[in-house]
PDB file of C-alpha atoms in Angstrom:
ATOM      1  CA  PRO A   1     -24.789 -10.782   5.436  1.00  0.00           C
ATOM      2  CA  ALA A   2     -26.199 -13.145   7.401  1.00  0.00           C
ATOM      3  CA  GLY A   3     -23.510 -15.474   8.589  1.00  0.00           C
ATOM      4  CA  ILE A   4     -21.336 -14.348   8.905  1.00  0.00           C
ATOM      5  CA  ASP A   5     -19.670 -13.330  12.787  1.00  0.00           C
ATOM      6  CA  ARG A   6     -17.976  -9.769  13.626  1.00  0.00           C
ATOM      7  CA  ALA A   7     -15.173  -8.068  15.970  1.00  0.00           C
ATOM      8  CA  VAL A   8     -15.315  -4.796  16.525  1.00  0.00           C
ATOM      9  CA  LYS A   9     -12.767  -2.898  17.577  1.00  0.00           C
ATOM     10  CA  ILE A  10     -12.336   0.181  19.618  1.00  0.00           C
ATOM     11  CA  ILE A  11      -9.733   2.960  19.367  1.00  0.00           C
ATOM     12  CA  LEU A  12      -9.000   3.841  22.868  1.00  0.00           C
ATOM     13  CA  PRO A  13      -8.721   7.269  24.555  1.00  0.00           C
ATOM     14  CA  ASP A  14      -4.986   7.278  25.083  1.00  0.00           C
ATOM     15  CA  ALA A  15      -4.082   6.627  21.863  1.00  0.00           C
ATOM     16  CA  VAL A  16      -6.725   9.249  20.037  1.00  0.00           C
ATOM     17  CA  GLY A  17      -5.868  11.804  22.439  1.00  0.00           C
ATOM     18  CA  HIS A  18      -9.388  12.241  24.178  1.00  0.00           C
ATOM     19  CA  SER A  19     -10.050  14.877  20.487  1.00  0.00           C
ATOM     20  CA  ALA A  20     -13.445  14.361  18.947  1.00  0.00           C
ATOM     21  CA  SER A  21     -12.006  16.004  16.067  1.00  0.00           C
ATOM     22  CA  VAL A  22      -8.793  13.857  16.516  1.00  0.00           C
ATOM     23  CA  SER A  23     -11.834  11.023  16.621  1.00  0.00           C
ATOM     24  CA  GLU A  24     -13.310  11.948  13.959  1.00  0.00           C
ATOM     25  CA  ARG A  25     -10.164  12.924  11.052  1.00  0.00           C
ATOM     26  CA  PHE A  26      -9.101   9.182  12.572  1.00  0.00           C
ATOM     27  CA  LEU A  27     -11.605   8.080  10.493  1.00  0.00           C
ATOM     28  CA  ARG A  28     -11.390  10.010   8.019  1.00  0.00           C
ATOM     29  CA  GLN A  29      -8.088   9.331   6.743  1.00  0.00           C
ATOM     30  CA  ALA A  30      -8.654   5.893   7.402  1.00  0.00           C
ATOM     31  CA  LYS A  31     -12.031   5.677   5.239  1.00  0.00           C
ATOM     32  CA  GLU A  32     -11.045   4.566   2.235  1.00  0.00           C
ATOM     33  CA  ALA A  33      -8.282   1.514   3.566  1.00  0.00           C
ATOM     34  CA  PHE A  34     -11.303   0.275   5.774  1.00  0.00           C
ATOM     35  CA  ALA A  35     -13.423   0.383   1.544  1.00  0.00           C
ATOM     36  CA  LEU A  36     -10.809  -2.768   1.176  1.00  0.00           C
ATOM     37  CA  ARG A  37     -12.066  -5.479  -0.167  1.00  0.00           C
ATOM     38  CA  HIS A  38     -10.386  -8.704  -1.495  1.00  0.00           C
ATOM     39  CA  PRO A  39      -9.582 -12.042  -0.776  1.00  0.00           C
ATOM     40  CA  ASN A  40      -5.908 -11.452   1.388  1.00  0.00           C
ATOM     41  CA  ILE A  41      -7.326  -8.466   3.483  1.00  0.00           C
ATOM     42  CA  VAL A  42      -9.758  -8.720   6.565  1.00  0.00           C
ATOM     43  CA  ASN A  43     -12.868  -7.162   5.195  1.00  0.00           C
ATOM     44  CA  VAL A  44     -13.945  -3.369   7.548  1.00  0.00           C
ATOM     45  CA  THR A  45     -17.958  -3.751   7.336  1.00  0.00           C
ATOM     46  CA  ASP A  46     -18.622  -1.031   9.426  1.00  0.00           C
ATOM     47  CA  SER A  47     -16.987   2.318  11.417  1.00  0.00           C
ATOM     48  CA  GLY A  48     -17.759   5.193  14.049  1.00  0.00           C
ATOM     49  CA  LEU A  49     -18.009   7.603  17.501  1.00  0.00           C
ATOM     50  CA  ILE A  50     -19.810   5.978  20.680  1.00  0.00           C
ATOM     51  CA  ASP A  51     -20.609   9.026  21.726  1.00  0.00           C
ATOM     52  CA  GLY A  52     -18.505  11.836  19.707  1.00  0.00           C
ATOM     53  CA  LEU A  53     -14.642  10.663  20.891  1.00  0.00           C
ATOM     54  CA  LEU A  54     -13.874   6.682  20.391  1.00  0.00           C
ATOM     55  CA  PRO A  55     -14.130   5.623  17.372  1.00  0.00           C
ATOM     56  CA  PHE A  56     -14.682   2.300  16.651  1.00  0.00           C
ATOM     57  CA  ILE A  57     -14.627  -0.317  13.889  1.00  0.00           C
ATOM     58  CA  VAL A  58     -16.049  -3.708  12.812  1.00  0.00           C
ATOM     59  CA  MET A  59     -14.959  -6.031  10.630  1.00  0.00           C
ATOM     60  CA  ASP A  60     -15.281  -9.138   9.585  1.00  0.00           C
ATOM     61  CA  LEU A  61     -14.392 -12.717  12.736  1.00  0.00           C
ATOM     62  CA  ILE A  62     -11.946 -14.119  11.462  1.00  0.00           C
ATOM     63  CA  PRO A  63     -11.363 -17.873  12.952  1.00  0.00           C
ATOM     64  CA  SER A  64      -7.339 -17.516  13.345  1.00  0.00           C
ATOM     65  CA  SER A  65      -3.578 -17.283  14.450  1.00  0.00           C
ATOM     66  CA  SER A  66      -1.554 -14.642  13.920  1.00  0.00           C
ATOM     67  CA  LEU A  67       2.363 -15.500  11.696  1.00  0.00           C
ATOM     68  CA  LYS A  68       3.230 -14.554  14.764  1.00  0.00           C
ATOM     69  CA  GLU A  69       2.243 -17.403  16.210  1.00  0.00           C
ATOM     70  CA  VAL A  70       2.123 -19.993  13.889  1.00  0.00           C
ATOM     71  CA  LEU A  71       5.787 -19.549  13.642  1.00  0.00           C
ATOM     72  CA  ALA A  72       6.241 -19.680  17.552  1.00  0.00           C
ATOM     73  CA  GLY A  73       3.826 -22.956  17.079  1.00  0.00           C
ATOM     74  CA  ARG A  74       5.226 -24.449  13.977  1.00  0.00           C
ATOM     75  CA  GLY A  75       8.750 -23.315  13.881  1.00  0.00           C
ATOM     76  CA  PRO A  76      10.355 -21.672  10.384  1.00  0.00           C
ATOM     77  CA  LEU A  77       7.900 -22.347   6.871  1.00  0.00           C
ATOM     78  CA  PRO A  78       9.278 -24.432   4.159  1.00  0.00           C
ATOM     79  CA  PRO A  79      10.310 -23.068   1.405  1.00  0.00           C
ATOM     80  CA  SER A  80       7.545 -23.725  -0.728  1.00  0.00           C
ATOM     81  CA  GLU A  81       5.340 -22.496   2.080  1.00  0.00           C
ATOM     82  CA  ALA A  82       7.394 -19.358   2.370  1.00  0.00           C
ATOM     83  CA  PHE A  83       6.473 -18.886  -0.915  1.00  0.00           C
ATOM     84  CA  ARG A  84       2.186 -19.397  -1.307  1.00  0.00           C
ATOM     85  CA  TYR A  85       2.058 -17.243   2.584  1.00  0.00           C
ATOM     86  CA  ILE A  86       3.977 -14.475   0.995  1.00  0.00           C
ATOM     87  CA  SER A  87       2.192 -13.947  -2.544  1.00  0.00           C
ATOM     88  CA  ALA A  88      -1.783 -14.183  -0.290  1.00  0.00           C
ATOM     89  CA  ILE A  89       0.758 -11.071   1.462  1.00  0.00           C
ATOM     90  CA  GLY A  90       1.737  -9.707  -2.019  1.00  0.00           C
ATOM     91  CA  GLU A  91      -2.010 -10.813  -3.200  1.00  0.00           C
ATOM     92  CA  GLY A  92      -3.640  -8.052  -1.661  1.00  0.00           C
ATOM     93  CA  LEU A  93      -0.396  -5.701  -1.251  1.00  0.00           C
ATOM     94  CA  GLU A  94      -0.706  -5.282  -4.025  1.00  0.00           C
ATOM     95  CA  PHE A  95      -4.222  -4.336  -4.746  1.00  0.00           C
ATOM     96  CA  ALA A  96      -4.456  -2.056  -1.796  1.00  0.00           C
ATOM     97  CA  HIS A  97      -0.595  -0.414  -3.156  1.00  0.00           C
ATOM     98  CA  ALA A  98      -2.755  -0.592  -6.601  1.00  0.00           C
ATOM     99  CA  ARG A  99      -5.287   2.953  -5.015  1.00  0.00           C
ATOM    100  CA  GLY A 100      -3.418   4.811  -2.846  1.00  0.00           C
ATOM    101  CA  ILE A 101      -2.966   2.995   0.645  1.00  0.00           C
ATOM    102  CA  PHE A 102      -0.682   1.304   2.835  1.00  0.00           C
ATOM    103  CA  HIS A 103      -0.813  -0.683   5.790  1.00  0.00           C
ATOM    104  CA  GLY A 104       1.488   1.212   7.403  1.00  0.00           C
ATOM    105  CA  ASP A 105       2.840  -1.342  10.553  1.00  0.00           C
ATOM    106  CA  LEU A 106       2.703  -4.938   8.475  1.00  0.00           C
ATOM    107  CA  LYS A 107       3.649  -7.216  11.097  1.00  0.00           C
ATOM    108  CA  PRO A 108       3.526 -11.235  11.389  1.00  0.00           C
ATOM    109  CA  ARG A 109       0.871 -10.248  14.247  1.00  0.00           C
ATOM    110  CA  ASN A 110      -0.706  -8.986  11.742  1.00  0.00           C
ATOM    111  CA  ILE A 111      -1.006 -11.753   9.277  1.00  0.00           C
ATOM    112  CA  LEU A 112      -3.726 -14.012   9.558  1.00  0.00           C
ATOM    113  CA  VAL A 113      -3.831 -17.406   9.154  1.00  0.00           C
ATOM    114  CA  GLN A 114      -7.262 -19.431   9.185  1.00  0.00           C
ATOM    115  CA  GLN A 115      -6.520 -22.693   9.183  1.00  0.00           C
ATOM    116  CA  GLU A 116      -7.661 -25.978   6.731  1.00  0.00           C
ATOM    117  CA  ARG A 117      -7.844 -23.867   3.560  1.00  0.00           C
ATOM    118  CA  PRO A 118      -5.611 -23.598   0.908  1.00  0.00           C
ATOM    119  CA  VAL A 119      -2.117 -20.983   1.671  1.00  0.00           C
ATOM    120  CA  ALA A 120      -3.913 -18.443  -1.063  1.00  0.00           C
ATOM    121  CA  GLU A 121      -7.562 -18.307   0.805  1.00  0.00           C
ATOM    122  CA  ALA A 122      -6.520 -18.715   4.045  1.00  0.00           C
ATOM    123  CA  ILE A 123      -4.446 -15.356   4.212  1.00  0.00           C
ATOM    124  CA  LYS A 124      -6.135 -11.537   5.824  1.00  0.00           C
ATOM    125  CA  ILE A 125      -4.140  -8.796   6.605  1.00  0.00           C
ATOM    126  CA  ALA A 126      -5.774  -7.501   8.777  1.00  0.00           C
ATOM    127  CA  ASP A 127      -5.309  -3.531  10.490  1.00  0.00           C
ATOM    128  CA  PHE A 128      -4.965  -1.190   7.113  1.00  0.00           C
ATOM    129  CA  GLY A 129      -5.938   2.142   8.067  1.00  0.00           C
ATOM    130  CA  LEU A 130      -4.713   1.703  12.516  1.00  0.00           C
ATOM    131  CA  SER A 131      -1.747   2.515  11.032  1.00  0.00           C
ATOM    132  CA  VAL A 132      -2.362   6.883  10.198  1.00  0.00           C
ATOM    133  CA  ILE A 133      -3.282   6.178  13.937  1.00  0.00           C
ATOM    134  CA  LYS A 134      -0.575   4.015  14.746  1.00  0.00           C
ATOM    135  CA  SER A 135       2.527   6.420  13.528  1.00  0.00           C
ATOM    136  CA  GLY A 136       1.109   8.958  15.469  1.00  0.00           C
ATOM    137  CA  LYS A 137       0.654  10.831  11.894  1.00  0.00           C
ATOM    138  CA  ILE A 138      -2.737  11.517  13.700  1.00  0.00           C
ATOM    139  CA  HIS A 139      -2.331  14.437  16.224  1.00  0.00           C
ATOM    140  CA  GLU A 140       0.940  16.037  14.133  1.00  0.00           C
ATOM    141  CA  ALA A 141      -1.510  18.971  13.716  1.00  0.00           C
ATOM    142  CA  THR A 142      -3.574  19.325  17.395  1.00  0.00           C
ATOM    143  CA  GLN A 143       0.126  17.776  19.545  1.00  0.00           C
ATOM    144  CA  GLY A 144       2.800  18.836  17.285  1.00  0.00           C
ATOM    145  CA  GLN A 145       4.540  15.322  16.809  1.00  0.00           C
ATOM    146  CA  GLY A 146       3.304  11.694  17.260  1.00  0.00           C
ATOM    147  CA  SER A 147       5.281   9.719  18.973  1.00  0.00           C
ATOM    148  CA  GLY A 148       4.782   6.305  16.798  1.00  0.00           C
ATOM    149  CA  ILE A 149       4.604   4.338  20.432  1.00  0.00           C
ATOM    150  CA  LEU A 150       2.655   2.037  19.091  1.00  0.00           C
ATOM    151  CA  ARG A 151       3.749   0.661  16.434  1.00  0.00           C
ATOM    152  CA  SER A 152       6.467  -2.195  16.090  1.00  0.00           C
ATOM    153  CA  PRO A 153      10.379  -0.891  15.739  1.00  0.00           C
ATOM    154  CA  LEU A 154      11.173  -4.280  14.024  1.00  0.00           C
ATOM    155  CA  TYR A 155       9.557  -3.422  11.398  1.00  0.00           C
ATOM    156  CA  LEU A 156       9.136  -0.301  10.596  1.00  0.00           C
ATOM    157  CA  ALA A 157      11.105   1.078   7.338  1.00  0.00           C
ATOM    158  CA  PRO A 158      14.560   4.341   8.670  1.00  0.00           C
ATOM    159  CA  GLU A 159      11.894   6.853   6.920  1.00  0.00           C
ATOM    160  CA  GLU A 160       8.744   5.473   9.498  1.00  0.00           C
ATOM    161  CA  ARG A 161      11.268   6.909  12.275  1.00  0.00           C
ATOM    162  CA  SER A 162      11.830  10.403  10.875  1.00  0.00           C
ATOM    163  CA  GLU A 163       9.594  12.746   9.284  1.00  0.00           C
ATOM    164  CA  GLU A 164      10.040  12.187   6.225  1.00  0.00           C
ATOM    165  CA  GLU A 165       6.929  10.481   4.274  1.00  0.00           C
ATOM    166  CA  SER A 166       5.982   7.087   4.173  1.00  0.00           C
ATOM    167  CA  ASP A 167       4.421   5.435   1.201  1.00  0.00           C
ATOM    168  CA  ALA A 168       3.737   1.407  -0.098  1.00  0.00           C
ATOM    169  CA  ARG A 169       7.826   0.942   0.295  1.00  0.00           C
ATOM    170  CA  SER A 170       7.068   0.663   3.722  1.00  0.00           C
ATOM    171  CA  ASP A 171       5.330  -1.621   3.383  1.00  0.00           C
ATOM    172  CA  ILE A 172       7.821  -4.317   2.030  1.00  0.00           C
ATOM    173  CA  TYR A 173      10.745  -3.487   3.207  1.00  0.00           C
ATOM    174  CA  ARG A 174      13.336  -5.787   5.364  1.00  0.00           C
ATOM    175  CA  ASP A 175      16.216  -4.839   7.473  1.00  0.00           C
ATOM    176  CA  ARG A 176      18.127  -7.547   7.535  1.00  0.00           C
TER     177      ARG A 176
END
């Protein structure tokens, strides 16, 4: 729509093993996640391949700071505000999980916070659909196993660190 700025995220060739078939598989596997439409999830409006190899996604550009940046600047949130953040994040996750889609790399850097808006509207979860590439699971068919290098070890549930199958519970795991 007119008046909405877009951002383009390009998946680097190293992440897809310089393989057109892996790039295509990534786009197929992530298609449902890209179609999620919820007020607390960043909208992906297009995806495809550049030169048949380089996957890209087009998403709404959200003028925001990440939750990681917010916490670094402000320190811990007061409990009542933290509850509002968690509630908004939970709304987005509940919507995705009800459709059989999980994030797989949920962390403060993937939570966007828009300024000057009520928290329920300000929170946007980014990078749904990218977990298949971040986990390395997209590589399994062509390389034997994934490395998981692109993910954040501090936020991984136990099954994410092993060969076990991940599911929506991985998005709400907390090891502390």
